[in-house]
XYZ file of C-alpha atoms in Angstrom:
616
model
C 0.029 -0.099 -0.105
C 2.012 2.836 -1.192
C -0.830 5.277 -1.660
C 1.052 7.371 -4.382
C -0.739 9.312 -7.155
C 0.977 9.323 -10.400
C 2.302 12.645 -11.648
C -0.543 13.179 -14.392
C -3.236 12.565 -11.593
C -1.519 15.264 -9.447
C -1.216 17.699 -12.481
C -4.842 17.127 -13.208
C -5.968 18.367 -9.577
C -3.669 21.451 -9.763
C -4.947 22.271 -13.303
C -8.597 22.175 -12.341
C -8.101 24.019 -9.344
C -6.128 26.431 -11.208
C -8.583 27.129 -13.871
C -11.389 27.548 -11.213
C -9.171 29.934 -9.317
C -8.448 31.937 -12.663
C -12.172 32.377 -13.581
C -13.019 33.227 -9.862
C -10.635 36.132 -9.874
C -12.675 38.417 -11.847
C -14.775 38.598 -8.944
C -12.378 40.455 -6.880
C -12.535 43.569 -8.765
C -16.008 44.547 -8.166
C -18.172 46.914 -10.547
C -17.673 50.491 -11.610
C -20.478 53.023 -11.631
C -21.289 53.780 -15.074
C -23.482 55.803 -17.309
C -24.818 54.158 -20.681
C -25.540 56.124 -23.821
C -27.708 54.641 -26.497
C -29.151 56.355 -29.722
C -32.901 56.335 -30.285
C -34.456 56.281 -33.510
C -33.052 58.690 -36.220
C -29.657 59.079 -34.154
C -26.429 57.181 -33.973
C -23.549 56.847 -31.133
C -20.347 57.447 -32.803
C -16.711 58.292 -32.169
C -17.667 61.912 -32.438
C -20.554 61.568 -29.816
C -18.104 59.742 -27.381
C -15.574 62.688 -27.992
C -18.232 65.082 -27.092
C -19.429 63.197 -23.858
C -15.924 62.980 -22.655
C -15.439 66.889 -23.195
C -18.692 67.474 -21.284
C -17.489 65.494 -18.238
C -14.118 67.089 -18.267
C -15.747 70.586 -18.396
C -17.717 69.674 -15.489
C -14.702 68.316 -13.361
C -15.909 64.670 -13.567
C -13.374 62.187 -13.664
C -13.821 59.511 -16.325
C -12.168 56.156 -15.506
C -12.880 54.730 -18.881
C -15.099 55.367 -22.054
C -16.000 52.489 -24.268
C -17.833 52.427 -27.528
C -18.921 49.120 -28.549
C -21.856 47.817 -30.600
C -23.239 51.377 -31.098
C -23.352 52.131 -27.473
C -21.168 54.304 -25.268
C -20.460 53.285 -21.866
C -18.833 55.826 -19.687
C -17.303 54.569 -16.170
C -16.897 57.308 -13.411
C -15.453 57.008 -9.752
C -18.410 56.779 -7.513
C -22.224 57.051 -7.065
C -22.280 60.701 -6.854
C -20.178 61.327 -9.831
C -22.560 58.581 -11.911
C -25.538 61.018 -11.078
C -23.721 64.214 -12.133
C -22.547 62.688 -15.306
C -26.010 61.467 -16.238
C -27.534 64.900 -15.841
C -24.505 66.513 -17.780
C -24.724 64.141 -20.670
C -28.630 64.221 -21.006
C -28.200 68.173 -21.131
C -25.592 67.939 -23.647
C -27.179 65.267 -26.132
C -30.733 66.180 -26.086
C -33.733 63.937 -26.709
C -32.269 61.838 -29.483
C -30.401 59.518 -27.028
C -31.225 57.618 -23.826
C -28.912 58.109 -20.922
C -29.119 55.522 -18.292
C -27.424 54.645 -15.057
C -25.656 51.432 -14.930
C -22.976 48.936 -13.242
C -20.023 47.619 -15.244
C -17.786 44.915 -14.234
C -14.182 46.550 -13.340
C -12.259 43.369 -14.697
C -9.132 44.571 -15.975
C -8.708 44.451 -19.814
C -5.812 41.888 -19.978
C -8.075 39.561 -17.755
C -11.197 40.240 -20.069
C -9.116 39.341 -23.064
C -8.435 35.959 -21.786
C -12.134 34.936 -21.096
C -12.459 36.301 -17.309
C -15.732 37.787 -16.331
C -17.486 37.952 -12.890
C -20.479 36.094 -12.061
C -23.738 37.750 -13.372
C -25.682 39.095 -10.372
C -29.547 38.778 -9.827
C -32.149 41.493 -9.431
C -32.039 41.126 -5.744
C -28.012 41.335 -5.676
C -27.167 44.120 -8.509
C -30.385 46.216 -8.290
C -32.495 46.894 -11.386
C -35.948 46.968 -12.552
C -38.818 44.738 -12.203
C -42.082 44.901 -14.463
C -45.145 43.041 -14.408
C -46.681 43.385 -17.917
C -50.349 42.340 -19.078
C -50.881 41.262 -22.560
C -53.921 43.111 -24.291
C -55.965 40.066 -25.285
C -58.559 41.874 -26.907
C -56.398 43.465 -29.426
C -54.823 39.993 -30.072
C -58.327 38.680 -30.892
C -59.315 41.731 -32.952
C -56.445 41.267 -35.171
C -57.246 37.763 -35.728
C -60.571 38.715 -36.628
C -59.217 41.628 -38.926
C -57.086 39.012 -40.738
C -60.118 36.711 -41.021
C -61.877 39.527 -42.804
C -59.337 39.866 -45.340
C -59.075 36.212 -45.740
C -62.861 35.844 -46.318
C -63.091 38.692 -48.905
C -60.068 36.882 -50.909
C -61.663 33.434 -50.616
C -65.323 34.481 -51.531
C -64.087 36.344 -54.699
C -61.970 33.420 -55.670
C -65.055 31.071 -55.307
C -67.125 33.681 -57.065
C -69.645 33.973 -54.141
C -71.153 37.525 -54.211
C -71.576 39.284 -50.886
C -72.731 42.739 -50.163
C -70.177 43.550 -47.371
C -67.967 42.159 -44.934
C -67.018 43.937 -41.519
C -65.800 43.224 -38.090
C -68.742 44.261 -35.820
C -69.730 43.891 -32.314
C -71.219 40.342 -32.576
C -68.395 38.976 -34.667
C -67.494 38.873 -38.254
C -70.464 40.033 -40.220
C -71.094 38.994 -43.864
C -74.122 40.414 -45.652
C -75.680 38.418 -48.604
C -78.512 39.564 -50.937
C -80.396 36.175 -50.729
C -80.655 33.234 -48.694
C -79.142 30.661 -51.557
C -75.825 32.703 -51.802
C -75.848 32.751 -47.975
C -75.921 29.125 -47.538
C -73.480 28.512 -50.453
C -71.086 30.893 -48.572
C -71.532 29.163 -45.087
C -70.907 25.802 -46.603
C -67.797 27.008 -48.109
C -66.328 28.810 -45.305
C -67.144 26.043 -42.887
C -65.021 23.496 -44.983
C -62.378 26.092 -44.849
C -62.442 27.390 -41.418
C -63.002 24.550 -38.963
C -61.849 26.985 -36.164
C -64.663 29.385 -36.398
C -68.527 29.084 -35.467
C -70.870 30.432 -38.196
C -74.333 31.473 -37.319
C -77.247 32.749 -39.696
C -78.425 35.900 -38.221
C -80.997 36.592 -41.207
C -84.282 38.922 -40.470
C -86.587 39.496 -43.242
C -84.652 40.674 -46.364
C -81.302 41.113 -44.440
C -79.296 38.086 -44.854
C -76.412 37.938 -42.431
C -73.718 35.353 -41.413
C -71.851 35.952 -38.241
C -68.412 34.315 -37.823
C -66.885 33.842 -34.281
C -63.941 32.111 -33.305
C -64.446 28.578 -31.354
C -63.577 28.505 -27.661
C -60.865 26.167 -28.294
C -59.462 28.548 -31.116
C -60.010 31.640 -28.771
C -57.900 29.888 -26.057
C -55.254 29.040 -28.709
C -55.089 32.609 -29.681
C -54.439 33.980 -26.413
C -51.831 31.252 -25.719
C -50.029 32.056 -28.826
C -50.166 35.845 -28.194
C -48.681 35.305 -24.758
C -45.870 32.987 -25.916
C -45.225 35.241 -28.797
C -44.923 38.389 -26.758
C -42.654 36.813 -24.352
C -40.387 35.735 -27.274
C -40.418 38.984 -28.805
C -39.701 40.782 -25.412
C -36.887 38.687 -24.782
C -35.348 38.991 -28.103
C -35.694 43.054 -27.727
C -33.988 43.028 -24.429
C -31.326 40.802 -25.704
C -30.466 42.563 -28.772
C -30.607 46.245 -26.910
C -27.635 44.943 -24.915
C -29.308 44.397 -21.207
C -27.161 41.745 -19.278
C -28.822 38.596 -17.961
C -32.581 39.546 -18.320
C -35.356 37.701 -17.031
C -38.485 37.203 -19.141
C -41.007 34.739 -18.044
C -44.789 34.173 -17.978
C -46.901 34.586 -15.010
C -50.456 33.287 -15.281
C -52.625 33.260 -18.434
C -52.088 36.947 -19.648
C -48.838 38.439 -17.617
C -45.388 38.564 -18.239
C -42.559 39.347 -15.913
C -39.550 41.161 -16.934
C -36.453 41.750 -14.907
C -33.549 43.896 -15.917
C -30.648 43.556 -13.686
C -28.177 46.537 -13.491
C -30.521 49.127 -15.026
C -31.081 51.584 -12.480
C -33.132 54.125 -14.874
C -36.711 53.289 -14.834
C -37.078 55.508 -17.992
C -34.404 53.552 -19.634
C -36.110 50.445 -18.920
C -39.566 51.754 -20.299
C -37.630 52.912 -23.372
C -36.437 49.302 -24.093
C -39.616 47.794 -23.671
C -41.502 50.469 -25.728
C -39.285 49.181 -28.680
C -41.492 46.491 -28.823
C -43.457 47.783 -31.935
C -44.935 46.363 -34.891
C -44.662 46.899 -38.813
C -47.190 46.838 -41.400
C -47.074 47.175 -45.244
C -49.628 49.290 -47.185
C -50.064 50.340 -50.703
C -50.068 54.224 -51.198
C -53.704 55.408 -52.260
C -52.472 57.531 -55.357
C -56.056 58.516 -56.441
C -55.942 60.707 -53.311
C -56.439 64.425 -54.014
C -53.800 66.457 -51.701
C -56.150 69.308 -51.454
C -59.235 67.161 -50.656
C -57.031 65.415 -47.889
C -55.790 68.617 -46.436
C -59.562 69.663 -46.093
C -60.234 66.331 -44.268
C -62.026 64.363 -47.101
C -60.093 60.777 -47.511
C -61.235 58.336 -49.952
C -63.160 55.315 -48.674
C -60.990 52.377 -47.835
C -57.731 54.703 -47.047
C -56.284 56.664 -44.198
C -53.800 59.424 -43.558
C -50.732 58.848 -41.718
C -47.873 61.106 -41.129
C -44.371 60.474 -42.703
C -41.314 60.126 -40.269
C -39.488 62.851 -42.248
C -42.736 64.946 -41.821
C -45.784 65.500 -44.508
C -49.138 63.395 -44.717
C -49.597 60.364 -46.879
C -52.469 58.251 -47.736
C -52.736 54.663 -47.457
C -55.040 52.164 -48.069
C -56.331 50.328 -45.202
C -55.833 47.102 -46.284
C -52.861 45.352 -44.799
C -50.532 43.704 -47.526
C -48.484 42.080 -44.888
C -47.529 42.270 -41.156
C -44.384 41.838 -39.393
C -45.281 38.683 -38.005
C -43.888 36.771 -41.093
C -40.390 38.379 -40.894
C -37.535 35.828 -40.010
C -34.821 37.901 -40.448
C -33.787 41.502 -40.858
C -29.973 42.949 -41.449
C -28.984 46.585 -42.420
C -27.077 46.541 -45.413
C -26.174 49.052 -48.430
C -27.333 49.491 -52.064
C -24.825 49.883 -54.954
C -24.881 53.457 -54.447
C -23.883 53.030 -50.779
C -27.220 54.227 -49.407
C -28.763 52.336 -46.313
C -31.421 49.713 -46.437
C -32.922 46.885 -44.386
C -32.573 43.498 -46.217
C -35.777 41.380 -45.253
C -36.455 37.667 -45.022
C -39.756 36.249 -44.777
C -41.029 32.899 -43.733
C -42.655 30.552 -46.485
C -46.288 31.836 -45.861
C -45.252 35.312 -45.855
C -43.381 35.097 -49.067
C -46.241 33.474 -50.783
C -48.544 36.381 -49.662
C -46.105 39.085 -50.498
C -45.741 37.376 -54.033
C -49.404 37.540 -54.773
C -49.980 41.111 -53.502
C -47.033 42.584 -55.073
C -47.262 40.891 -58.797
C -50.679 43.142 -59.274
C -48.784 46.227 -58.096
C -45.550 46.574 -59.927
C -44.848 50.145 -60.433
C -47.006 51.376 -57.809
C -45.699 53.074 -54.386
C -45.633 50.607 -51.377
C -45.346 52.202 -47.728
C -43.743 50.816 -44.561
C -45.860 51.751 -41.402
C -44.171 51.791 -38.053
C -46.379 51.080 -34.968
C -45.646 51.639 -31.376
C -47.736 51.446 -28.158
C -46.351 53.788 -25.513
C -47.548 54.054 -21.703
C -48.994 57.540 -21.202
C -48.789 57.287 -17.640
C -52.602 57.689 -17.126
C -55.248 55.106 -15.994
C -58.587 54.254 -17.910
C -61.732 54.127 -16.116
C -61.275 50.422 -15.386
C -57.833 50.973 -13.828
C -56.010 49.509 -16.530
C -52.931 51.452 -18.057
C -53.871 54.054 -21.051
C -51.768 53.351 -23.904
C -50.885 55.568 -26.794
C -50.769 54.186 -30.321
C -48.262 56.002 -32.365
C -48.366 55.397 -36.391
C -45.887 56.665 -38.596
C -44.754 55.871 -42.283
C -40.959 55.288 -42.335
C -40.286 54.611 -45.792
C -42.121 54.647 -49.152
C -40.788 52.825 -52.137
C -42.071 51.575 -55.779
C -42.407 48.109 -56.288
C -39.963 47.230 -59.129
C -41.071 43.767 -59.643
C -42.540 40.834 -58.109
C -41.403 40.353 -54.542
C -41.059 36.968 -52.508
C -39.381 36.172 -49.518
C -36.551 38.306 -49.604
C -36.541 42.261 -50.455
C -35.256 45.538 -49.111
C -36.639 48.539 -47.538
C -35.059 51.687 -48.592
C -35.200 55.343 -47.961
C -33.693 55.302 -44.526
C -30.866 57.049 -42.799
C -27.975 54.727 -41.518
C -29.074 54.562 -37.871
C -32.712 54.166 -38.679
C -31.724 51.183 -40.768
C -29.742 50.015 -37.796
C -32.572 50.345 -35.475
C -35.453 48.955 -37.788
C -33.328 45.975 -38.676
C -32.722 45.279 -34.832
C -36.673 45.565 -34.134
C -37.662 43.483 -36.933
C -35.139 40.753 -36.046
C -36.848 40.320 -32.509
C -40.069 39.856 -34.124
C -43.592 41.899 -33.747
C -45.747 42.094 -30.836
C -48.985 40.185 -31.719
C -50.516 42.492 -29.264
C -49.677 45.267 -27.258
C -48.482 44.956 -23.538
C -49.289 47.140 -20.339
C -46.887 47.660 -17.454
C -49.300 46.956 -14.385
C -46.466 46.912 -11.901
C -43.160 48.359 -11.444
C -40.261 48.211 -8.764
C -36.739 49.698 -8.803
C -34.263 47.817 -6.487
C -31.518 50.254 -5.844
C -27.700 49.243 -5.917
C -27.524 50.129 -2.310
C -29.927 47.190 -1.336
C -28.284 44.795 -3.553
C -24.911 45.648 -2.047
C -26.477 45.149 1.393
C -27.828 41.627 0.368
C -24.454 40.791 -1.028
C -22.725 41.896 2.443
C -25.185 40.140 4.576
C -24.844 36.897 2.355
C -21.164 37.178 2.415
C -20.852 37.511 6.115
C -23.187 34.246 6.400
C -20.811 32.597 4.420
C -17.784 33.700 6.293
C -19.228 32.853 9.723
C -20.460 29.566 8.551
C -17.144 28.740 6.960
C -14.948 29.840 10.275
C -17.042 27.535 12.204
C -16.494 24.607 10.057
C -12.732 25.563 9.608
C -12.226 25.776 13.590
C -14.027 22.535 14.137
C -12.029 20.631 11.471
C -8.868 22.033 12.765
C -9.516 21.176 16.446
C -11.139 17.794 15.889
C -8.895 16.386 12.880
C -5.622 18.240 13.433
C -3.521 17.687 10.367
C -6.123 16.024 8.539
C -8.544 18.864 9.236
C -5.973 21.276 7.798
C -6.196 19.517 4.440
C -9.840 19.413 4.696
C -9.769 23.186 5.225
C -7.724 23.711 2.172
C -10.107 21.454 0.156
C -13.122 23.332 1.491
C -11.362 26.828 0.304
C -10.532 25.257 -3.161
C -14.172 24.124 -3.457
C -15.627 27.509 -2.535
C -13.058 29.085 -5.119
C -14.348 26.421 -7.665
C -17.838 27.110 -7.324
C -17.381 30.982 -8.021
C -15.132 29.908 -10.871
C -17.915 27.824 -12.454
C -20.543 30.140 -11.903
C -18.452 32.737 -13.631
C -17.531 30.242 -16.483
C -21.372 29.547 -17.317
C -22.888 32.092 -19.562
C -26.385 31.894 -18.187
C -25.778 31.418 -14.620
C -26.918 34.186 -12.467
C -25.979 34.375 -8.738
C -29.151 35.454 -6.701
C -29.362 35.831 -2.930
C -30.879 31.935 -2.756
C -27.925 31.382 -4.796
C -25.622 32.555 -1.853
C -27.718 30.381 0.650
C -26.894 27.458 -1.699
C -23.173 28.350 -1.449
C -23.403 28.347 2.461
C -25.177 24.931 2.192
C -22.447 23.983 0.123
C -19.968 24.978 2.735
C -21.542 22.760 5.413
C -22.017 19.908 2.957
C -18.483 19.939 1.563
C -16.854 18.491 4.727
C -19.305 15.646 4.999
C -17.277 13.568 2.490
C -13.899 14.237 4.560
C -15.775 13.415 7.734
C -16.793 10.086 6.496
C -13.191 9.170 5.133
C -11.442 10.455 7.962
C -13.889 8.390 10.443
C -13.287 5.439 8.350
C -9.484 5.899 8.680
C -9.608 6.320 12.503
C -11.848 3.037 12.710
C -9.261 1.303 10.426
C -6.415 2.194 12.889
C -8.253 1.148 15.857
C -8.710 -2.093 14.247
C -4.827 -2.461 13.911
C -4.318 -1.585 10.394
C -1.124 -0.115 9.620
C -1.277 3.822 8.408
C -0.939 3.112 4.680
C -3.699 0.630 4.879
C -5.840 2.694 6.886
C -5.486 5.499 4.472
C -6.251 3.149 1.488
C -9.417 1.555 3.269
C -10.712 4.811 4.426
C -10.770 6.567 1.034
C -11.573 3.275 -0.776
C -14.612 2.128 1.254
C -16.075 5.612 2.136
C -16.384 6.362 -1.823
C -19.670 4.497 -2.162
C -21.357 6.213 0.811
C -20.163 9.783 -0.555
C -21.475 9.011 -3.883
C -24.897 7.818 -2.612
C -25.411 10.778 -0.408
C -24.214 13.354 -3.233
C -26.126 12.110 -6.113
C -29.427 11.961 -4.272
C -28.943 15.422 -3.147
C -27.875 16.287 -6.566
C -31.127 14.725 -8.203
C -33.153 16.815 -5.879
C -31.276 19.873 -6.813
C -32.036 18.801 -10.240
C -35.614 18.635 -9.686
C -35.767 21.749 -8.056
C -34.041 23.286 -11.056
C -36.471 21.731 -13.426
C -39.907 22.739 -11.891
C -38.757 25.838 -9.806
C -38.613 29.435 -11.284
C -36.627 32.446 -10.030
C -35.232 32.092 -6.522
C -35.510 28.308 -6.726
C -33.463 27.972 -9.758
C -30.684 30.297 -8.368
C -30.666 27.990 -5.134
C -30.761 24.764 -7.211
C -27.768 25.905 -9.464
C -25.345 26.535 -6.946
C -26.222 23.557 -4.929
C -25.656 21.449 -7.965
C -22.033 22.929 -8.944
C -21.221 22.837 -5.135
C -21.993 18.903 -4.783
C -19.879 18.366 -7.821
C -16.963 20.355 -6.775
C -17.198 19.097 -3.054
C -17.031 15.486 -4.327
C -13.859 16.288 -6.524
C -11.999 18.194 -3.659
C -13.090 15.981 -0.844
C -12.188 12.577 -2.389
C -9.475 13.526 -5.235
C -8.037 16.860 -3.731
C -7.626 15.833 -0.282
C -6.345 12.325 -1.543
C -3.777 13.984 -3.568
C -2.431 16.011 -0.550
C -2.672 13.193 1.929
C -0.564 10.940 -0.571
C 2.056 13.672 -1.202
C 2.678 14.043 2.570
C 2.325 10.360 3.981
C 2.256 8.259 0.788
C 4.927 5.649 0.255
C 6.335 6.344 3.772
C 6.717 4.226 6.984
C 4.484 6.144 9.388
C 3.727 4.922 12.724
C 1.316 7.811 13.526
C -1.308 10.295 11.799
C -2.375 13.446 12.974
C -5.974 12.654 12.845
């Protein structure tokens, strides 16, 4: 019984611990107070913007630690919270309303460490501070959009089938289709039922008025609302990710609500600006028959509506929607052969088919891109819901040069507008507007207090364990303490390495629990070694038997705990997930340090030697 590890195994232990320590080091540098500058529509953050901001701060006597321009966003680091507030006010005054200026916290990791992949753990809302929104989806608008789409489909289908109708509109009782006689109504009802299994058709004829009413079935209505919620969750998540918010949380709550948490964002106005970017887009034909003077006096042709261009001036569009942004799969800013900005659009197969059919008959005619936003007015409706303002503007008008399919471009934009429009379209369109029904801001001071309390709990818990192991197991206790320290460093390192891992206050609780559990394996091993020594085994035999026979017990206990943590992670949300993640990582690292790490040290000290007595 030599109890010797081969060189490769000792090197493996040292490399694993060294890698964990390397990735844990960035957490020692803390965070800088920072001010983030992002351009709104029609503006752009450039090197000249960065220079102007730096000059403004210097003139105000505010020291700049570092100024970074990346991905169209400017991040200015300052020395403290007081300078941060002063810098935000000075930058806002200097840049005006074309830019959004927000408070933020930025990792203070040195550039050389960042270049090697080192980054601190991502902190959750309860530790870093930030904003929390509870948003409600306007399901009535989702149903209305569906019925409007059905109205357009029924017009097309009945014309194609050569079934004459007197009118189709979306009324209070549902989609009302009017006919001139009962026979035509019966033919239309039979035809539409064969094509619309998800709709319920009712004959509401009275006298010489022949009406067919169509309403969504209960199953279809439920599916519409579920689809609206899921698509809005995806859209909000994509928009927040596109706009550069680190580690956001976007998840459903109930049947109609969505929780959005933005860690590190300290400016509620900035957070609302991010969420208000969730807009939709529609394509309409320009009504060329409209008379400019008549429109100026308020006379608009039937079936058309007046909108304002973003650049200024009215334009008359036909109400019929050619295509909505729901079918957009991709959008990238690019340039044409004359270096003019444009946005390249890629549609899904259904959208490509629709667009091909509607553009083939409109070659040489102007088509408009209508941008629609819903913004919180800050007021309440009579029922207590949030009053939203609908903003519609025409961002481009272009002539259809040829029949369009799945791929086409939008022109007539400035460079910054093309960038912003592509960003919004890539993330998808909201199928229905969302309202903020609750908002909370958690300040960085409260987050810092939570971190301090969590660290103190960990320090005191670890101190008690370290003292106990030193007193009770002496030399072997010192080895266990080294392994415990390495285990904690590795947990922090692994949390920093995993891109999606976020440390929350319950996560710190999981780390504290790990500290207590990490020595369990050593206690089992050491007690087994003591028992073997009492039974008359030699020192080398006792060490060998202690580590060998205790392994199965340690593995059983840790595997069952790991499975429990895995279940918590799978079915839990928020705080429960944060606890489960750190617990699972802690179990894995503690098994390594307790079994392999301490064995490596024990073998290096006592292995291969004639030892009569152990310090245990």
